[in-house]
CSV table of C-alpha atoms and ligand atoms in Angstrom, one decimal:
chain,number,residue,atom,x,y,z
A,1103,MET,CA,0.2,25.4,1.7
A,1104,ASN,CA,-1.3,24.3,-1.1
A,1105,LEU,CA,0.9,23.4,-4.2
A,1106,ILE,CA,1.1,22.7,-7.8
A,1107,VAL,CA,4.2,21.2,-8.9
A,1108,MET,CA,4.4,20.8,-12.8
A,1109,GLY,CA,6.8,20.1,-15.5
A,1110,PRO,CA,6.8,17.8,-18.8
A,1111,PRO,CA,7.3,14.2,-18.2
A,1112,GLY,CA,10.4,13.4,-16.5
A,1113,ALA,CA,11.1,16.8,-15.3
A,1114,GLY,CA,11.5,15.3,-11.7
A,1115,LYS,CA,7.9,16.0,-10.4
A,1116,GLY,CA,7.1,13.3,-8.6
A,1117,THR,CA,10.8,13.4,-7.1
A,1118,GLN,CA,10.5,16.7,-5.9
A,1119,SER,CA,7.5,16.6,-4.9
A,1120,ARG,CA,8.3,13.6,-2.5
A,1121,TRP,CA,10.7,16.2,-1.1
A,1122,LEU,CA,8.9,18.7,-0.6
A,1123,GLY,CA,5.9,16.7,1.1
A,1124,GLU,CA,8.7,16.1,3.5
A,1125,ARG,CA,9.7,19.3,3.8
A,1126,LEU,CA,6.4,20.8,4.1
A,1127,ASP,CA,4.9,17.9,6.2
A,1128,VAL,CA,1.8,17.9,3.7
A,1129,PRO,CA,0.7,14.8,1.9
A,1130,VAL,CA,1.7,14.4,-2.2
A,1131,ILE,CA,-1.4,13.3,-4.1
A,1132,SER,CA,0.0,11.7,-8.0
A,1133,THR,CA,-2.4,11.4,-10.2
A,1134,GLY,CA,-0.3,9.4,-12.0
A,1135,GLU,CA,0.7,7.1,-9.2
A,1136,MET,CA,-3.0,6.9,-7.8
A,1137,LEU,CA,-4.1,6.0,-11.4
A,1138,ARG,CA,-0.8,3.4,-11.8
A,1139,ASP,CA,-2.0,2.3,-8.0
A,1140,GLU,CA,-5.6,1.3,-9.7
A,1141,ILE,CA,-4.2,-0.3,-12.6
A,1142,LYS,CA,-2.5,-2.2,-10.1
A,1143,ARG,CA,-5.7,-3.4,-8.4
A,1144,LYS,CA,-7.7,-3.9,-11.5
A,1145,THR,CA,-10.3,-1.8,-10.2
A,1146,ALA,CA,-12.6,-0.4,-13.0
A,1147,LEU,CA,-11.1,3.4,-13.3
A,1148,GLY,CA,-7.9,1.3,-13.7
A,1149,THR,CA,-8.9,-0.4,-16.7
A,1150,GLN,CA,-10.1,2.4,-18.7
A,1151,ALA,CA,-6.8,4.4,-17.4
A,1152,LYS,CA,-4.7,1.8,-18.7
A,1153,ARG,CA,-5.9,2.0,-22.0
A,1154,HIS,CA,-5.6,6.0,-22.3
A,1155,MET,CA,-1.7,5.6,-20.3
A,1156,ASP,CA,-0.3,2.9,-22.5
A,1157,LYS,CA,-0.7,5.2,-25.2
A,1158,GLY,CA,0.8,8.1,-23.2
A,1159,GLU,CA,-2.9,9.8,-23.6
A,1160,LEU,CA,-4.3,12.1,-21.0
A,1161,ILE,CA,-7.2,10.5,-19.1
A,1162,PRO,CA,-10.7,12.6,-20.4
A,1163,ASP,CA,-10.9,15.4,-17.7
A,1164,ALA,CA,-14.9,14.9,-16.3
A,1165,LEU,CA,-13.2,11.2,-14.9
A,1166,MET,CA,-9.6,12.7,-13.3
A,1167,ILE,CA,-11.5,16.1,-11.9
A,1168,ARG,CA,-14.1,13.5,-10.6
A,1169,VAL,CA,-11.4,11.3,-8.7
A,1170,ILE,CA,-9.1,14.5,-7.4
A,1171,GLU,CA,-12.2,16.2,-6.1
A,1172,GLU,CA,-12.8,12.9,-4.1
A,1173,ARG,CA,-9.2,12.7,-2.7
A,1174,LEU,CA,-8.7,16.3,-1.9
A,1175,LYS,CA,-11.7,15.9,0.7
A,1176,ARG,CA,-9.8,13.9,2.4
A,1177,GLN,CA,-9.3,15.1,6.0
A,1178,ASP,CA,-5.2,14.7,5.5
A,1179,CYS,CA,-5.4,17.8,2.9
A,1180,LYS,CA,-7.1,20.2,5.7
A,1181,ARG,CA,-3.6,21.5,6.5
A,1182,GLY,CA,-2.4,21.9,3.1
A,1183,PHE,CA,-1.0,19.3,0.2
A,1184,ILE,CA,0.8,18.7,-3.1
A,1185,LEU,CA,-0.4,18.1,-6.7
A,1186,ASP,CA,2.0,16.6,-8.6
A,1187,GLY,CA,0.0,15.5,-12.4
A,1188,PHE,CA,-2.9,17.6,-11.7
A,1189,PRO,CA,-3.7,20.1,-12.9
A,1190,ARG,CA,-2.6,18.9,-17.0
A,1191,THR,CA,-5.5,20.6,-19.1
A,1192,VAL,CA,-6.8,24.2,-18.7
A,1193,ALA,CA,-10.7,22.9,-18.2
A,1194,GLN,CA,-8.5,20.8,-15.0
A,1195,ALA,CA,-7.0,24.0,-13.8
A,1196,GLU,CA,-10.5,25.8,-13.7
A,1197,ALA,CA,-12.5,22.8,-12.1
A,1198,LEU,CA,-9.5,22.9,-9.4
A,1199,HIS,CA,-9.9,26.5,-8.7
A,1200,ARG,CA,-14.3,25.9,-8.5
A,1201,MET,CA,-13.0,23.5,-5.6
A,1202,ARG,CA,-11.2,26.0,-3.4
A,1203,ALA,CA,-14.3,26.4,-0.8
A,1204,SER,CA,-13.8,22.6,-0.2
A,1205,LEU,CA,-10.2,22.8,-0.1
A,1206,GLY,CA,-10.3,25.0,2.6
A,1207,GLY,CA,-8.3,27.9,0.4
A,1208,THR,CA,-7.1,28.1,-3.1
A,1209,ILE,CA,-4.0,27.3,-4.6
A,1210,GLU,CA,-1.0,29.3,-3.4
A,1211,ARG,CA,1.6,28.7,-6.1
A,1212,ALA,CA,2.0,26.4,-9.3
A,1213,VAL,CA,5.6,25.7,-9.8
A,1214,SER,CA,6.9,25.1,-13.2
A,1215,LEU,CA,10.0,22.4,-13.5
A,1216,SER,CA,11.7,23.3,-16.9
A,1217,VAL,CA,14.1,20.8,-18.6
A,1218,PRO,CA,15.5,20.3,-21.7
A,1219,ASN,CA,13.5,17.2,-24.2
A,1220,GLU,CA,16.8,15.8,-24.4
A,1221,GLU,CA,17.8,15.7,-21.0
A,1222,LEU,CA,13.8,14.1,-20.4
A,1223,LEU,CA,14.4,11.2,-22.7
A,1224,LYS,CA,17.7,10.6,-20.9
A,1225,ARG,CA,15.9,10.6,-17.6
A,1226,LEU,CA,12.7,9.0,-18.6
A,1227,SER,CA,14.6,5.6,-20.5
A,1228,GLY,CA,16.6,5.1,-17.2
A,1229,ARG,CA,13.8,5.5,-14.6
A,1230,ARG,CA,13.4,2.7,-12.6
A,1231,THR,CA,10.6,2.7,-9.7
A,1232,CYS,CA,10.3,0.2,-6.9
A,1233,ARG,CA,6.8,-2.2,-6.8
A,1234,GLU,CA,6.4,-1.8,-3.2
A,1235,CYS,CA,7.2,1.5,-1.8
A,1236,GLY,CA,7.3,3.8,-5.1
A,1237,ALA,CA,10.9,5.3,-4.8
A,1238,MET,CA,12.3,6.2,-7.9
A,1239,TYR,CA,15.9,5.7,-9.2
A,1240,HIS,CA,17.8,6.0,-12.9
A,1241,ILE,CA,20.2,3.4,-13.9
A,1242,ILE,CA,23.0,5.9,-14.2
A,1243,PHE,CA,22.1,9.2,-12.2
A,1244,ASP,CA,21.0,7.4,-8.9
A,1245,PRO,CA,21.6,3.6,-9.6
A,1246,PRO,CA,20.5,1.5,-6.7
A,1247,THR,CA,23.2,-0.6,-4.4
A,1248,ASN,CA,21.8,-3.6,-5.6
A,1249,GLU,CA,21.1,-4.0,-9.2
A,1250,GLY,CA,17.1,-4.1,-9.8
A,1251,LEU,CA,16.3,-4.5,-5.5
A,1252,CYS,CA,14.9,-1.1,-3.9
A,1253,ASN,CA,17.3,0.3,-1.3
A,1254,LYS,CA,14.9,1.0,1.1
A,1255,CYS,CA,12.7,-2.3,1.3
A,1256,ASN,CA,14.8,-4.7,-1.1
A,1257,GLY,CA,11.4,-4.4,-3.5
A,1258,GLU,CA,11.8,-5.5,-7.4
A,1259,LEU,CA,12.2,-2.4,-9.5
A,1260,TYR,CA,10.5,-2.4,-12.9
A,1261,GLN,CA,10.4,0.4,-15.8
A,1262,ARG,CA,7.1,2.2,-16.7
A,1263,ASP,CA,5.0,0.2,-19.6
A,1264,ASP,CA,5.3,4.1,-20.7
A,1265,ASP,CA,8.8,4.7,-20.6
A,1266,HIS,CA,9.5,3.4,-23.8
A,1267,GLU,CA,10.8,5.5,-27.0
A,1268,ASP,CA,7.7,5.7,-29.5
A,1269,ILE,CA,5.4,6.3,-25.7
A,1270,ILE,CA,7.2,9.3,-24.3
A,1271,SER,CA,7.5,11.0,-27.7
A,1272,SER,CA,3.8,10.8,-27.6
A,1273,ARG,CA,3.6,12.1,-24.0
A,1274,LEU,CA,5.9,15.0,-24.8
A,1275,GLU,CA,4.2,16.3,-27.9
A,1276,ILE,CA,0.7,15.8,-25.3
A,1277,TYR,CA,2.7,17.8,-23.2
A,1278,ASP,CA,3.2,20.9,-25.3
A,1279,ALA,CA,-0.2,20.6,-26.8
A,1280,GLN,CA,-2.8,20.3,-23.8
A,1281,THR,CA,-0.3,20.6,-20.2
A,1282,ALA,CA,2.0,24.0,-21.3
A,1283,PRO,CA,-1.6,26.2,-21.8
A,1284,VAL,CA,-1.5,25.6,-18.2
A,1285,LEU,CA,1.3,27.6,-17.3
A,1286,GLU,CA,-0.4,30.3,-19.2
A,1287,TYR,CA,-3.3,30.0,-16.8
A,1288,TYR,CA,-1.3,30.6,-14.4
A,1289,ARG,CA,0.8,32.7,-15.4
A,1290,LYS,CA,-2.0,35.1,-16.0
A,1291,HIS,CA,-3.4,34.2,-12.1
A,1292,ARG,CA,0.4,35.4,-11.0
A,1293,GLN,CA,0.6,32.0,-9.5
A,1294,LEU,CA,3.6,30.6,-12.1
A,1295,VAL,CA,6.5,29.7,-10.5
A,1296,GLU,CA,9.0,29.0,-12.8
A,1297,VAL,CA,12.3,26.8,-12.1
A,1298,ASP,CA,15.2,25.3,-13.8
A,1299,GLY,CA,14.7,21.8,-13.3
A,1300,VAL,CA,18.2,21.0,-14.8
A,1301,GLY,CA,21.2,19.9,-12.3
A,1302,GLY,CA,21.8,18.0,-9.2
A,1303,ARG,CA,18.4,16.8,-7.0
A,1304,ASP,CA,19.4,18.8,-4.1
A,1305,ASP,CA,20.3,21.5,-6.1
A,1306,VAL,CA,16.8,22.0,-8.0
A,1307,LEU,CA,14.9,21.8,-4.4
A,1308,ASP,CA,17.0,24.5,-3.0
A,1309,ARG,CA,16.1,26.4,-5.6
A,1310,ILE,CA,12.1,25.4,-5.2
A,1311,LEU,CA,11.8,26.1,-1.9
A,1312,ALA,CA,13.8,29.8,-2.1
A,1313,ALA,CA,11.7,30.4,-4.9
A,1314,LEU,CA,8.7,29.5,-2.3
A,1315,GLY,CA,10.5,31.8,0.1
A,1316,VAL,CA,10.5,28.6,2.7
A,1317,ALA,CA,13.9,28.0,4.6
A,1318,LYS,CA,16.0,25.1,4.1
A,1319,SER,CA,15.2,23.2,7.1
B,2661,AP5,P1,2.9,10.9,-14.4
B,2661,AP5,O1,2.9,9.4,-13.5
B,2661,AP5,O2,2.4,12.0,-13.9
B,2661,AP5,O3,3.8,10.8,-15.6
B,2661,AP5,P2,4.5,12.4,-15.9
B,2661,AP5,O4,4.2,13.8,-15.8
B,2661,AP5,O5,4.8,11.5,-17.7
B,2661,AP5,O6,5.8,12.4,-15.7
B,2661,AP5,P3,6.7,11.3,-14.9
B,2661,AP5,O7,6.1,10.8,-13.9
B,2661,AP5,O8,7.4,10.3,-16.3
B,2661,AP5,O9,7.5,11.9,-14.3
B,2661,AP5,P4,8.4,12.9,-13.2
B,2661,AP5,O10,8.0,14.8,-13.6
B,2661,AP5,O11,7.8,12.9,-11.6
B,2661,AP5,O12,9.6,12.8,-13.0
B,2661,AP5,P5,10.7,11.8,-12.2
B,2661,AP5,O13,10.6,12.1,-10.8
B,2661,AP5,O14,10.1,10.3,-11.9
B,2661,AP5,O15,1.1,10.5,-15.3
B,2661,AP5,C1,1.4,9.1,-16.1
B,2661,AP5,C2,0.2,8.9,-17.2
B,2661,AP5,O16,-1.1,8.9,-15.7
B,2661,AP5,C3,-0.2,10.3,-18.2
B,2661,AP5,O17,0.9,10.2,-19.3
B,2661,AP5,C4,-1.7,10.1,-18.4
B,2661,AP5,O18,-2.1,9.0,-18.9
B,2661,AP5,C5,-2.0,9.7,-16.8
B,2661,AP5,N1,-2.3,11.3,-16.0
B,2661,AP5,C6,-1.9,11.4,-14.8
B,2661,AP5,N2,-2.3,12.7,-13.9
B,2661,AP5,C7,-3.3,12.8,-15.2
B,2661,AP5,C8,-4.2,14.1,-15.1
B,2661,AP5,N3,-3.9,15.0,-14.1
B,2661,AP5,N4,-4.7,14.0,-16.2
B,2661,AP5,C9,-5.1,13.0,-17.7
B,2661,AP5,N5,-4.3,12.6,-17.2
B,2661,AP5,C10,-3.3,12.0,-16.4
B,2661,AP5,O19,11.9,11.8,-12.4
B,2661,AP5,C11,12.2,10.9,-13.8
B,2661,AP5,C12,13.5,10.0,-14.0
B,2661,AP5,O20,14.4,11.2,-13.8
B,2661,AP5,C13,13.7,9.6,-12.7
B,2661,AP5,O21,14.4,8.7,-12.8
B,2661,AP5,C14,14.5,10.5,-11.7
B,2661,AP5,O22,15.6,9.3,-10.6
B,2661,AP5,C15,15.3,11.3,-12.4
B,2661,AP5,N6,15.8,12.0,-11.7
B,2661,AP5,C16,14.7,13.3,-11.4
B,2661,AP5,N7,15.5,14.5,-11.1
B,2661,AP5,C17,16.5,14.6,-12.0
B,2661,AP5,C18,17.7,15.3,-11.6
B,2661,AP5,N8,17.9,16.5,-11.1
B,2661,AP5,N9,19.1,14.7,-12.3
B,2661,AP5,C19,19.1,13.8,-12.8
B,2661,AP5,N10,17.7,13.0,-12.8
B,2661,AP5,C20,17.0,12.8,-12.3
B,2662,MG,MG1,6.0,11.3,-11.8
């Protein structure tokens, strides 16, 4: 199954994609994580991406499309994949559609998680991520057992540079202006599945699975 998980910053795309990936046994391709990894490794792409990400802006379409096209050609995507954070503009959605021959099929569903802005702000300002394994926590909703340390690998937890309030506001504005139109694109193509992203993480996952017609386990 080729799936897209969409939604505004903090909607739970990363959280739900990881679980869906395990449940469906397909790789999760998160453009945000790929870019953060490039920044960590100080590559040319990372340097360019950082300039945009630090301001909460999107990376230029041409660059992002090239990165994803290369990634989707890899062998592990042949039996399906989940895209977290791509496409984020109509131009990216159109490019993904053009890639379908090399993907061995089309995108079957675009799952959109809706969460009100007030809740997004709370989620993003309290998020902490493990530097080593990428596991996600929240200082109130899902705190680690030992403050500042990952439950899974004991790695250091950090706050993302773009999770500060002024940048969060820009990211939300950019979502409304540039990414919300992508929902319309998938609605028109009858591929959009809208899911309420508010509530416990397990409940949200159950809603997604039910909407996709996939058994719980
Ligand atoms: P990206 O990393 O994709 O960031 P984002 O879209 O802003 O989304 P987030 O990762 O912040 O949130 P999420 O929806 O994954 O929520 P999460 O599960 O973490 O992109 C970062 C940047 O990279 C972009 O701004 C852009 O610059 C660039 N970029 C990436 N892709 C691009 C593209 N295609 N084109 C151009 N530029 C691109 O959850 C958030 C928090 O809430 C966590 O603490 C979690 O524990 C908690 N939480 C999750 N679910 C629940 C729940 N049900 N109840 C309570 N808390 C919850
Ligand atoms: Mg994410």
